[in-house]
CSV table of C-alpha atoms and ligand atoms in Angstrom, one decimal:
chain,number,residue,atom,x,y,z
V,1,MET,CA,116.8,53.4,95.3
V,2,ASP,CA,117.3,52.7,91.2
V,3,PRO,CA,118.2,55.8,89.3
V,4,THR,CA,117.2,54.3,86.3
V,5,THR,CA,113.4,54.0,87.0
V,6,LYS,CA,111.2,57.7,87.2
V,7,ILE,CA,110.2,58.8,90.5
V,8,ASN,CA,107.2,58.2,91.4
V,9,ILE,CA,104.7,61.7,91.2
V,10,PRO,CA,101.6,60.7,89.5
V,11,GLU,CA,100.6,61.9,85.8
V,12,SER,CA,98.3,64.6,85.6
V,13,THR,CA,96.4,66.0,82.6
V,14,ARG,CA,97.6,69.6,83.5
V,15,GLU,CA,100.9,70.1,82.6
V,16,ARG,CA,104.4,69.7,84.7
V,17,ILE,CA,106.5,72.4,85.9
V,18,VAL,CA,109.7,71.0,88.1
V,19,ILE,CA,111.0,73.2,89.6
V,20,ILE,CA,114.9,72.9,90.6
V,21,GLY,CA,115.2,74.5,93.9
V,22,GLY,CA,113.4,76.3,96.7
V,23,GLY,CA,115.5,79.3,97.6
V,24,PHE,CA,114.0,82.8,97.7
V,25,GLY,CA,113.7,82.7,93.3
V,26,GLY,CA,112.3,78.7,93.0
V,27,LEU,CA,109.8,79.3,96.4
V,28,GLN,CA,108.4,82.6,94.9
V,29,LEU,CA,107.7,80.8,91.9
V,30,ALA,CA,105.9,77.3,92.9
V,31,ARG,CA,103.8,79.6,96.4
V,32,LYS,CA,102.5,82.1,93.0
V,33,LEU,CA,102.5,78.7,90.8
V,34,THR,CA,100.2,76.8,93.8
V,35,ARG,CA,98.1,79.6,94.3
V,36,LYS,CA,95.8,78.5,90.9
V,37,ASP,CA,95.8,75.2,89.8
V,38,LEU,CA,96.7,75.4,85.9
V,39,TYR,CA,99.9,73.5,86.4
V,40,GLN,CA,101.0,70.3,88.4
V,41,VAL,CA,104.8,71.7,90.1
V,42,VAL,CA,106.9,69.8,91.4
V,43,LEU,CA,109.5,71.2,93.4
V,44,ILE,CA,112.8,69.4,93.7
V,45,ASP,CA,115.3,70.2,96.7
V,46,LYS,CA,118.3,68.3,97.8
V,47,ASN,CA,117.2,69.7,101.5
V,48,ASN,CA,113.3,69.9,102.5
V,49,TYR,CA,113.5,73.2,103.7
V,50,HIS,CA,114.2,77.0,102.7
V,51,GLN,CA,117.2,78.7,103.7
V,52,PHE,CA,117.4,82.2,104.8
V,53,GLN,CA,120.9,83.2,103.9
V,54,PRO,CA,120.9,86.9,104.9
V,55,LEU,CA,121.5,85.7,108.6
V,56,PHE,CA,123.4,83.1,108.5
V,57,TYR,CA,126.1,85.2,109.8
V,58,GLN,CA,124.0,84.9,113.1
V,59,VAL,CA,123.7,81.4,112.9
V,60,ALA,CA,127.4,81.3,112.8
V,61,MET,CA,128.3,84.0,115.5
V,62,ALA,CA,126.6,82.2,117.9
V,63,GLY,CA,123.4,85.1,117.6
V,64,LEU,CA,120.6,82.6,116.1
V,65,GLU,CA,119.4,78.8,116.4
V,66,PRO,CA,119.6,77.6,113.0
V,67,SER,CA,116.1,76.3,113.0
V,68,SER,CA,114.9,79.9,113.7
V,69,ILE,CA,116.0,80.4,109.8
V,70,VAL,CA,115.0,77.9,107.7
V,71,PHE,CA,111.9,76.8,107.1
V,72,PRO,CA,110.4,73.0,106.2
V,73,PHE,CA,108.6,73.0,102.4
V,74,ARG,CA,105.9,70.3,103.5
V,75,LYS,CA,104.6,72.8,106.1
V,76,LEU,CA,104.8,75.8,103.9
V,77,PHE,CA,102.7,73.6,101.2
V,78,GLN,CA,100.3,72.4,103.3
V,79,GLY,CA,96.6,71.4,101.7
V,80,LYS,CA,98.3,72.0,98.5
V,81,LYS,CA,97.0,69.0,96.1
V,82,ASN,CA,99.0,70.4,93.3
V,83,ILE,CA,102.6,71.0,94.3
V,84,PHE,CA,104.4,67.4,95.0
V,85,ILE,CA,108.5,67.8,96.7
V,86,ARG,CA,110.6,65.4,96.2
V,87,VAL,CA,113.5,65.8,98.4
V,88,THR,CA,117.1,65.2,96.0
V,89,GLU,CA,119.4,66.2,94.1
V,90,VAL,CA,119.4,67.2,90.0
V,91,THR,CA,122.7,66.4,88.7
V,92,SER,CA,121.6,66.7,84.9
V,93,ILE,CA,119.0,67.5,82.6
V,94,ASP,CA,118.2,65.9,79.6
V,95,PRO,CA,116.7,68.5,77.4
V,96,ILE,CA,115.8,65.9,74.7
V,97,LYS,CA,114.2,63.7,76.5
V,98,LYS,CA,112.4,66.4,78.4
V,99,THR,CA,113.9,64.3,81.3
V,100,LEU,CA,115.5,65.5,84.8
V,101,GLN,CA,118.4,62.8,86.5
V,102,THR,CA,118.4,62.5,90.4
V,103,PRO,CA,119.3,59.6,92.6
V,104,LEU,CA,116.4,59.0,93.5
V,105,GLY,CA,115.4,58.1,89.6
V,106,PHE,CA,114.2,60.5,86.2
V,107,CYS,CA,111.8,63.1,86.1
V,108,ASN,CA,110.1,63.6,83.1
V,109,TYR,CA,108.8,67.7,82.9
V,110,ASP,CA,107.3,70.0,80.4
V,111,HIS,CA,108.9,73.0,81.6
V,112,VAL,CA,111.5,73.3,83.6
V,113,ILE,CA,112.9,75.9,86.4
V,114,ILE,CA,116.5,75.7,87.6
V,115,ALA,CA,116.6,77.8,90.2
V,116,THR,CA,119.7,76.6,92.4
V,117,GLY,CA,121.7,79.9,93.0
V,118,ALA,CA,125.1,80.3,93.5
V,119,ASP,CA,127.9,78.6,95.4
V,120,THR,CA,131.0,79.8,97.0
V,121,ASN,CA,134.2,80.6,94.3
V,122,PHE,CA,137.6,80.1,95.2
V,123,PHE,CA,138.6,81.5,92.0
V,124,GLY,CA,140.5,78.0,91.3
V,125,ASN,CA,142.8,77.7,94.4
V,126,GLU,CA,142.3,74.4,95.9
V,127,ASN,CA,144.5,75.1,99.2
V,128,ILE,CA,141.7,78.2,99.6
V,129,ALA,CA,139.2,75.5,98.7
V,130,LYS,CA,140.4,72.9,101.0
V,131,TYR,CA,141.2,75.1,104.4
V,132,ALA,CA,139.2,78.3,103.8
V,133,LEU,CA,135.6,78.0,105.9
V,134,PRO,CA,132.9,79.5,103.8
V,135,MET,CA,129.3,80.3,104.4
V,136,LYS,CA,126.9,79.2,101.7
V,137,SER,CA,124.2,76.9,104.3
V,138,VAL,CA,122.5,77.0,107.4
V,139,SER,CA,125.2,74.0,107.8
V,140,GLU,CA,128.0,75.3,106.9
V,141,ALA,CA,127.1,78.7,109.3
V,142,LEU,CA,126.7,76.3,112.2
V,143,TYR,CA,130.3,74.5,111.3
V,144,LEU,CA,131.6,78.4,111.2
V,145,ARG,CA,130.6,78.5,114.7
V,146,ASN,CA,131.8,75.3,116.1
V,147,ASN,CA,134.9,75.8,114.7
V,148,ILE,CA,135.2,79.3,116.3
V,149,LEU,CA,134.0,77.9,119.8
V,150,ASP,CA,136.2,75.2,119.7
V,151,ASP,CA,139.2,77.5,118.7
V,152,TYR,CA,138.6,79.5,122.1
V,153,GLU,CA,138.9,76.2,124.2
V,154,ASP,CA,142.0,75.0,122.5
V,155,ALA,CA,143.4,78.3,123.6
V,156,LEU,CA,142.7,78.1,126.6
V,157,THR,CA,145.4,74.8,126.6
V,158,THR,CA,147.7,76.2,124.2
V,159,PRO,CA,150.6,78.0,126.4
V,160,ASP,CA,152.9,79.4,123.5
V,161,TYR,CA,151.7,82.5,121.9
V,162,ASP,CA,152.4,82.1,118.2
V,163,PRO,CA,150.0,78.9,118.2
V,164,ARG,CA,148.0,80.4,120.0
V,165,GLN,CA,147.3,83.2,117.9
V,166,GLU,CA,146.8,81.1,115.1
V,167,LEU,CA,143.4,79.8,117.3
V,168,VAL,CA,141.9,83.1,118.1
V,169,ASP,CA,143.2,85.7,115.4
V,170,ILE,CA,140.4,85.6,111.9
V,171,VAL,CA,140.5,86.3,108.7
V,172,ILE,CA,137.5,87.2,107.0
V,173,VAL,CA,138.0,87.8,103.4
V,174,GLY,CA,135.6,89.5,101.3
V,175,GLY,CA,134.5,93.2,102.0
V,176,GLY,CA,131.0,92.8,101.0
V,177,PRO,CA,128.0,92.7,103.0
V,178,THR,CA,128.6,89.6,104.3
V,179,GLY,CA,131.9,90.1,105.4
V,180,VAL,CA,131.4,93.4,106.1
V,181,GLU,CA,128.3,92.0,109.0
V,182,LEU,CA,130.4,89.2,109.8
V,183,ALA,CA,133.3,91.5,110.7
V,184,GLY,CA,131.3,93.5,112.5
V,185,SER,CA,129.6,90.7,114.9
V,186,LEU,CA,132.8,89.3,115.8
V,187,ALA,CA,134.1,92.4,116.7
V,188,GLU,CA,131.1,92.7,119.3
V,189,MET,CA,131.7,89.1,120.2
V,190,LYS,CA,135.7,89.8,121.3
V,191,LYS,CA,134.3,92.8,123.2
V,192,HIS,CA,131.3,91.8,125.1
V,193,ILE,CA,131.5,88.5,125.1
V,194,LEU,CA,134.8,86.6,125.1
V,195,PRO,CA,136.4,88.5,128.0
V,196,LYS,CA,133.7,87.2,130.7
V,197,ASP,CA,133.5,83.5,128.5
V,198,TYR,CA,137.6,83.4,128.5
V,199,PRO,CA,138.9,86.1,131.3
V,200,GLU,CA,142.0,83.9,131.7
V,201,LEU,CA,142.7,84.5,127.5
V,202,ASN,CA,143.7,88.3,127.1
V,203,ILE,CA,141.2,89.0,124.6
V,204,GLU,CA,141.8,92.9,123.9
V,205,GLU,CA,145.8,92.0,122.9
V,206,GLU,CA,145.7,88.6,121.4
V,207,VAL,CA,142.2,88.5,119.4
V,208,ASP,CA,142.2,90.4,116.1
V,209,ILE,CA,140.1,90.3,113.8
V,210,TYR,CA,140.9,91.5,110.1
V,211,LEU,CA,138.8,91.9,107.0
V,212,VAL,CA,140.9,91.9,103.7
V,213,GLN,CA,138.3,93.3,100.4
V,214,SER,CA,140.4,93.1,97.4
V,215,GLY,CA,139.4,97.0,96.2
V,216,GLY,CA,139.6,100.2,97.7
V,217,GLU,CA,136.5,100.4,98.9
V,218,LEU,CA,133.8,98.1,101.4
V,219,LEU,CA,130.5,97.6,100.0
V,220,LYS,CA,131.2,97.2,95.7
V,221,GLY,CA,127.9,98.2,94.4
V,222,PHE,CA,126.6,100.4,97.7
V,223,SER,CA,127.1,104.7,97.6
V,224,ALA,CA,130.5,106.1,98.3
V,225,GLU,CA,129.0,107.1,102.0
V,226,SER,CA,127.6,103.6,102.2
V,227,SER,CA,131.3,102.3,101.9
V,228,GLU,CA,132.6,105.1,104.0
V,229,LYS,CA,130.5,104.7,106.6
V,230,ALA,CA,131.0,101.3,107.2
V,231,LEU,CA,134.7,101.4,106.6
V,232,LYS,CA,134.7,103.8,109.4
V,233,TYR,CA,132.1,102.1,112.5
V,234,LEU,CA,134.4,99.1,111.6
V,235,GLU,CA,137.9,100.5,112.0
V,236,ASP,CA,136.0,102.6,115.5
V,237,MET,CA,135.3,98.3,116.1
V,238,GLY,CA,138.4,97.9,116.3
V,239,VAL,CA,138.2,95.8,112.7
V,240,LYS,CA,141.4,95.7,111.1
V,241,VAL,CA,140.1,96.8,107.9
V,242,LEU,CA,143.3,95.5,105.0
V,243,LEU,CA,142.0,97.5,101.8
V,244,ASN,CA,143.4,96.9,98.8
V,245,SER,CA,145.0,93.5,99.6
V,246,ARG,CA,144.8,90.3,98.3
V,247,VAL,CA,144.7,86.5,99.6
V,248,THR,CA,146.9,84.4,97.8
V,249,ASP,CA,146.9,81.2,99.6
V,250,PHE,CA,146.4,79.5,103.0
V,251,ASP,CA,147.6,76.4,104.3
V,252,GLY,CA,145.4,75.8,107.2
V,253,ASN,CA,147.8,77.6,109.3
V,254,LEU,CA,149.3,80.9,107.8
V,255,VAL,CA,147.6,83.2,105.2
V,256,HIS,CA,149.5,85.1,102.7
V,257,PHE,CA,148.5,88.2,100.6
V,258,ASN,CA,150.0,89.7,97.3
V,259,ASP,CA,152.6,92.2,99.0
V,260,GLY,CA,154.3,89.2,100.8
V,261,ARG,CA,153.0,89.7,103.9
V,262,SER,CA,151.3,86.4,106.0
V,263,ILE,CA,149.1,86.0,108.9
V,264,PRO,CA,149.3,83.2,111.5
V,265,THR,CA,145.9,81.8,111.6
V,266,GLN,CA,143.4,78.9,111.5
V,267,LYS,CA,140.2,80.6,110.2
V,268,VAL,CA,139.5,82.3,107.2
V,269,ILE,CA,136.1,82.6,106.2
V,270,TRP,CA,136.1,82.9,102.5
V,271,ALA,CA,133.4,85.6,101.5
V,272,ALA,CA,135.2,86.6,98.5
V,273,GLY,CA,132.8,85.6,95.6
V,274,ILE,CA,130.0,83.4,94.3
V,275,LYS,CA,129.9,81.5,91.0
V,276,GLY,CA,126.4,80.0,89.5
V,277,MET,CA,125.4,76.1,89.8
V,278,PRO,CA,123.8,75.6,86.7
V,279,VAL,CA,123.0,71.4,85.7
V,280,ASP,CA,124.9,69.8,83.9
V,281,GLY,CA,123.6,68.7,80.3
V,282,LEU,CA,122.5,72.3,79.1
V,283,PRO,CA,124.5,73.4,76.2
V,284,GLU,CA,128.0,74.8,76.6
V,285,THR,CA,126.5,77.9,74.9
V,286,SER,CA,123.7,78.3,77.6
V,287,VAL,CA,126.7,79.3,80.3
V,288,THR,CA,128.1,82.5,80.8
V,289,TYR,CA,130.0,85.4,83.0
V,290,GLY,CA,130.0,84.0,86.9
V,291,ASN,CA,128.7,80.4,85.6
V,292,ARG,CA,125.6,81.8,85.2
V,293,LEU,CA,123.1,81.1,82.7
V,294,ALA,CA,122.1,83.2,80.3
V,295,VAL,CA,118.5,84.0,80.3
V,296,ASP,CA,116.7,86.0,77.8
V,297,ARG,CA,113.7,88.9,79.8
V,298,PHE,CA,111.3,86.2,79.7
V,299,GLY,CA,113.7,84.2,82.1
V,300,ARG,CA,114.0,81.5,79.1
V,301,VAL,CA,117.8,79.5,79.0
V,302,LYS,CA,119.4,80.5,75.9
V,303,ASP,CA,119.4,78.1,72.8
V,304,THR,CA,117.2,76.0,75.3
V,305,GLU,CA,113.4,74.9,74.6
V,306,ASN,CA,111.2,75.2,78.1
V,307,ILE,CA,114.3,75.5,80.3
V,308,TYR,CA,114.3,78.9,82.7
V,309,ALA,CA,116.2,80.0,85.0
V,310,VAL,CA,115.7,82.4,87.9
V,311,GLY,CA,118.0,83.8,91.1
V,312,ASP,CA,121.9,84.3,91.2
V,313,VAL,CA,121.8,81.0,88.8
V,314,ALA,CA,120.3,83.6,86.2
V,315,TYR,CA,122.2,86.2,84.3
V,316,MET,CA,119.6,88.8,82.5
V,317,GLU,CA,120.3,92.3,81.1
V,318,GLU,CA,118.1,94.7,80.3
V,319,PRO,CA,119.0,98.3,79.5
V,320,ASN,CA,119.4,99.4,83.3
V,321,TRP,CA,121.4,96.0,84.1
V,322,PRO,CA,123.8,95.7,80.9
V,323,LYS,CA,126.0,93.5,83.3
V,324,GLY,CA,123.3,91.9,85.3
V,325,HIS,CA,121.8,92.3,88.0
V,326,PRO,CA,123.1,92.0,91.2
V,327,GLN,CA,123.1,88.5,93.3
V,328,VAL,CA,120.3,89.1,95.8
V,329,ALA,CA,117.3,88.1,96.9
V,330,GLN,CA,114.9,90.6,95.6
V,331,VAL,CA,116.0,90.0,92.3
V,332,ALA,CA,115.5,86.1,92.6
V,333,MET,CA,111.8,86.9,93.9
V,334,GLN,CA,111.4,89.5,91.4
V,335,MET,CA,112.2,86.8,89.0
V,336,GLY,CA,110.1,84.1,90.4
V,337,SER,CA,107.3,86.0,90.2
V,338,ASN,CA,107.3,87.5,87.2
V,339,LEU,CA,108.1,83.8,85.5
V,340,ALA,CA,105.0,82.2,87.6
V,341,ARG,CA,102.8,85.4,86.0
V,342,ASN,CA,103.8,84.4,82.8
V,343,PHE,CA,102.8,80.6,83.2
V,344,THR,CA,99.4,81.9,83.9
V,345,ASN,CA,99.1,84.1,80.9
V,346,ARG,CA,100.3,81.2,78.7
V,347,ILE,CA,97.2,79.6,80.1
V,348,LYS,CA,95.1,82.4,79.8
V,349,GLY,CA,96.5,83.4,76.3
V,350,LYS,CA,97.8,87.1,78.0
V,351,GLU,CA,100.8,88.3,76.5
V,352,GLU,CA,103.9,86.9,78.6
V,353,VAL,CA,105.8,90.2,80.5
V,354,LEU,CA,108.9,91.0,80.5
V,355,PHE,CA,111.5,90.9,83.9
V,356,THR,CA,112.2,94.4,85.0
V,357,TYR,CA,114.1,94.9,87.9
V,358,ASN,CA,112.3,97.0,90.6
V,359,ASP,CA,115.3,97.5,92.7
V,360,LYS,CA,114.4,99.2,96.4
V,361,GLY,CA,117.9,99.5,97.5
V,362,SER,CA,120.3,97.9,99.4
V,363,MET,CA,120.9,97.4,103.1
V,364,ALA,CA,124.0,95.7,105.5
V,365,THR,CA,124.3,96.2,109.7
V,366,VAL,CA,127.3,96.8,110.8
V,367,GLY,CA,127.0,95.2,114.4
V,368,ARG,CA,124.2,97.0,116.9
V,369,ALA,CA,122.8,100.3,116.4
V,370,ARG,CA,125.0,100.9,113.3
V,371,ALA,CA,123.7,100.1,110.0
V,372,VAL,CA,124.0,101.6,106.2
V,373,VAL,CA,121.0,102.1,103.4
V,374,ASP,CA,121.0,102.8,100.0
V,375,VAL,CA,117.8,104.3,98.3
V,376,PRO,CA,117.4,103.9,94.9
V,377,LYS,CA,114.1,106.5,94.0
V,378,PRO,CA,114.7,109.3,95.2
V,379,LYS,CA,118.1,108.5,95.7
V,380,PHE,CA,119.6,109.4,99.1
V,381,GLN,CA,121.3,107.6,101.8
V,382,PHE,CA,121.3,107.0,105.3
V,383,GLY,CA,123.2,105.1,108.4
V,384,GLY,CA,123.7,104.9,112.2
V,385,PHE,CA,120.5,103.8,114.3
V,386,PHE,CA,117.4,104.0,112.4
V,387,ALA,CA,119.2,102.5,109.7
V,388,TRP,CA,119.9,99.9,111.3
V,389,LEU,CA,116.1,99.7,113.0
V,390,LEU,CA,115.1,99.0,109.1
V,391,TRP,CA,116.9,96.9,108.6
V,392,LEU,CA,115.9,94.6,111.7
V,393,LEU,CA,112.5,95.5,110.1
V,394,VAL,CA,113.0,94.2,106.8
V,395,HIS,CA,115.0,91.2,107.6
V,396,LEU,CA,112.2,90.3,110.7
V,397,PHE,CA,109.5,90.7,107.9
V,398,ALA,CA,110.9,88.3,105.5
V,399,ILE,CA,111.7,85.5,107.2
V,400,LEU,CA,109.3,82.8,106.8
V,401,GLY,CA,107.2,81.8,109.2
V,402,THR,CA,105.4,83.5,112.1
V,403,ARG,CA,107.1,80.9,114.8
V,404,ASN,CA,110.6,82.3,113.0
V,405,LYS,CA,109.9,85.5,113.3
V,406,VAL,CA,109.0,85.5,116.9
V,407,PHE,CA,112.1,83.4,117.9
V,408,VAL,CA,114.2,86.0,115.7
V,409,PHE,CA,113.0,88.9,117.0
V,410,ILE,CA,112.8,88.0,120.9
V,411,ASN,CA,116.4,86.8,120.8
V,412,TRP,CA,117.3,90.3,119.1
V,413,VAL,CA,115.3,92.1,122.1
V,414,VAL,CA,117.3,89.8,124.1
V,415,ASN,CA,120.8,90.7,122.8
V,416,TYR,CA,119.9,94.4,123.1
V,417,ILE,CA,119.7,93.8,126.5
V,418,ASN,CA,122.8,92.3,127.4
V,419,TYR,CA,124.4,91.8,124.5
V,420,ASN,CA,125.1,87.5,125.3
V,421,GLN,CA,124.0,85.0,123.3
V,422,SER,CA,123.6,82.5,125.1
V,423,LEU,CA,123.8,80.0,121.8
V,424,ARG,CA,127.1,79.0,122.4
V,425,LEU,CA,126.9,75.7,122.4
V,426,ILE,CA,129.8,73.6,120.6
V,427,ILE,CA,127.1,70.8,118.9
V,428,LYS,CA,128.6,68.0,116.7
V,429,PRO,CA,127.0,65.1,114.5
V,430,LYS,CA,127.7,61.6,116.5
V,431,ILE,CA,129.2,59.4,113.9
V,432,LYS,CA,127.9,55.9,113.7
V,433,GLU,CA,130.1,53.8,113.9
V,434,LEU,CA,129.3,50.4,111.6
N,501,LIG,C1,125.8,84.8,103.5
N,501,LIG,C2,124.7,84.9,102.9
N,501,LIG,C3,124.5,86.4,103.2
N,501,LIG,C4,123.7,87.5,102.1
N,501,LIG,N1,123.0,88.4,102.1
N,501,LIG,C5,122.1,88.9,101.9
N,501,LIG,C6,120.9,90.1,102.3
N,501,LIG,O1,121.1,90.5,103.3
N,501,LIG,N2,120.3,90.5,101.2
N,501,LIG,C7,120.3,89.7,100.0
N,501,LIG,O2,119.1,90.3,99.0
N,501,LIG,N3,120.7,88.6,99.9
N,501,LIG,C8,121.3,88.4,100.5
N,501,LIG,N4,122.3,86.8,99.7
N,501,LIG,C9,122.1,86.5,98.4
N,501,LIG,C10,120.3,85.5,98.4
N,501,LIG,O3,120.4,85.0,99.6
N,501,LIG,C11,120.6,85.2,97.3
N,501,LIG,O4,120.2,86.3,96.3
N,501,LIG,C12,119.7,84.5,96.9
N,501,LIG,O5,119.3,83.4,98.1
N,501,LIG,C13,119.4,83.8,96.2
N,501,LIG,O6,118.0,82.9,95.5
N,501,LIG,P1,118.4,81.9,94.7
N,501,LIG,O7,116.6,81.3,95.0
N,501,LIG,O8,118.6,81.8,93.4
N,501,LIG,O9,118.9,80.6,95.0
N,501,LIG,P2,119.2,79.9,96.8
N,501,LIG,O10,118.3,81.1,98.0
N,501,LIG,O11,120.7,79.6,96.7
N,501,LIG,O12,118.5,78.7,96.7
N,501,LIG,C14,118.8,77.8,96.0
N,501,LIG,C15,118.3,76.5,95.6
N,501,LIG,O13,118.4,75.3,95.2
N,501,LIG,C16,119.1,74.3,95.9
N,501,LIG,N5,119.4,73.9,95.2
N,501,LIG,C17,120.6,73.8,94.8
N,501,LIG,N6,121.2,72.8,93.4
N,501,LIG,C18,120.3,71.7,93.5
N,501,LIG,C19,120.0,70.6,92.8
N,501,LIG,N7,121.2,70.2,91.7
N,501,LIG,N8,119.2,69.9,93.0
N,501,LIG,C20,118.4,70.3,93.7
N,501,LIG,N9,118.2,71.7,94.6
N,501,LIG,C21,119.2,72.1,94.6
N,501,LIG,C22,119.1,74.5,96.9
N,501,LIG,O14,119.8,73.8,98.2
N,501,LIG,C23,118.8,75.9,97.8
N,501,LIG,O15,117.3,75.4,98.1
N,501,LIG,C24,123.1,86.4,100.7
N,501,LIG,C25,124.0,84.9,100.3
N,501,LIG,C26,124.8,84.8,101.4
N,501,LIG,C27,125.3,83.2,101.3
């Protein structure tokens, strides 16, 4: 492969739209654009599949197979003639030459959409970045699963109390939906699975699950009632929730807090923040809060031409969202849809439409039969079993592919009946020695 050559994509009489990233935003855009044969669409992603991030935590907790929450792009676009998929990483953009650079070569564009999402933000702490476990990809979720299971195996052959504590205790940093969902799931694992799998360990006495949140409430951005309910659910399940606490350092064995305390553990799961992942080559003035790309209400990146951004990497202000939108799947998908509509309108000579976010509400689950839901219009909040049922339904419908829906549904039913996920396998890739 020669990065100085052009990537092999047929030239077309139609304008070329290149989408970087097939996540929630990029994929929505690609699916809408390929319904009409108005443009040549090129989708570039470093993976050959779309990932359903909201269920990563279930992969990490051995509740779902990774293959149930990912979907191959090529299967999704089978039969579509106006899309070309290339599996590679875009390393930079040249806005003057209108080209993108990848290890496979360069690719020219008429319009490019940056839909690269966000990455874990360790806020510049190199130790935390080195030792903590993030969960921003299905491979990281799988790594986490292996790590947790490996450590329980090691604990069996660690007779001394202190080093065993490091193996069995888990600290989750970040009290947003991901942290809350992980903590709830781990608490259930501690109660229902670990005592059966590891009867030699004193699970009840020795295993502690900590959830650390820098602010005074969980689920920031949710209603006060939902935050309080989530806290109560977790505490009832035995999770040690540390509010107003900040992790300052982690050396792989000991996690340190701003008040001078420390907890021995080898596992710190980092769900405390994300930052946008813009591609190199854009003007400095295009990058704004949270390392996101400043876009106008049409999704155009500030101080550029024919370059757009959607989803987590885009920062857009609108009257109802003066500090930008939440970095969630609905925003990304709606931005993708609006941009697709505007590209179609452009060809048809119609006016482009300003983006307006339609907030459908927020939800988080805290384990079996416990969840919280905030509905914005009419404004109300509810929790408990029906909130959990709604959470299940919404997520089931959102997963791509009938096979995935069926597999996830069957897994959930089995887990609900017997509390016993059967995927507690430590499967690691074999590294070939050359
Ligand atoms: C653990 C977790 C749980 C979550 N739970 C929820 C939830 O319950 N509800 C909710 O609404 N949201 C949830 N979110 C947030 C939601 O997943 C994101 O808001 C959403 O994925 C953003 O979509 P996106 O298209 O901007 O980016 P993504 O979906 O992240 O997709 C980005 C894509 O770009 C590709 N890519 C990145 N850089 C490059 C490059 N340089 N070259 C080529 N390809 C590239 C990636 O491979 C990826 O496919 C969760 C996120 C996480 C991590």
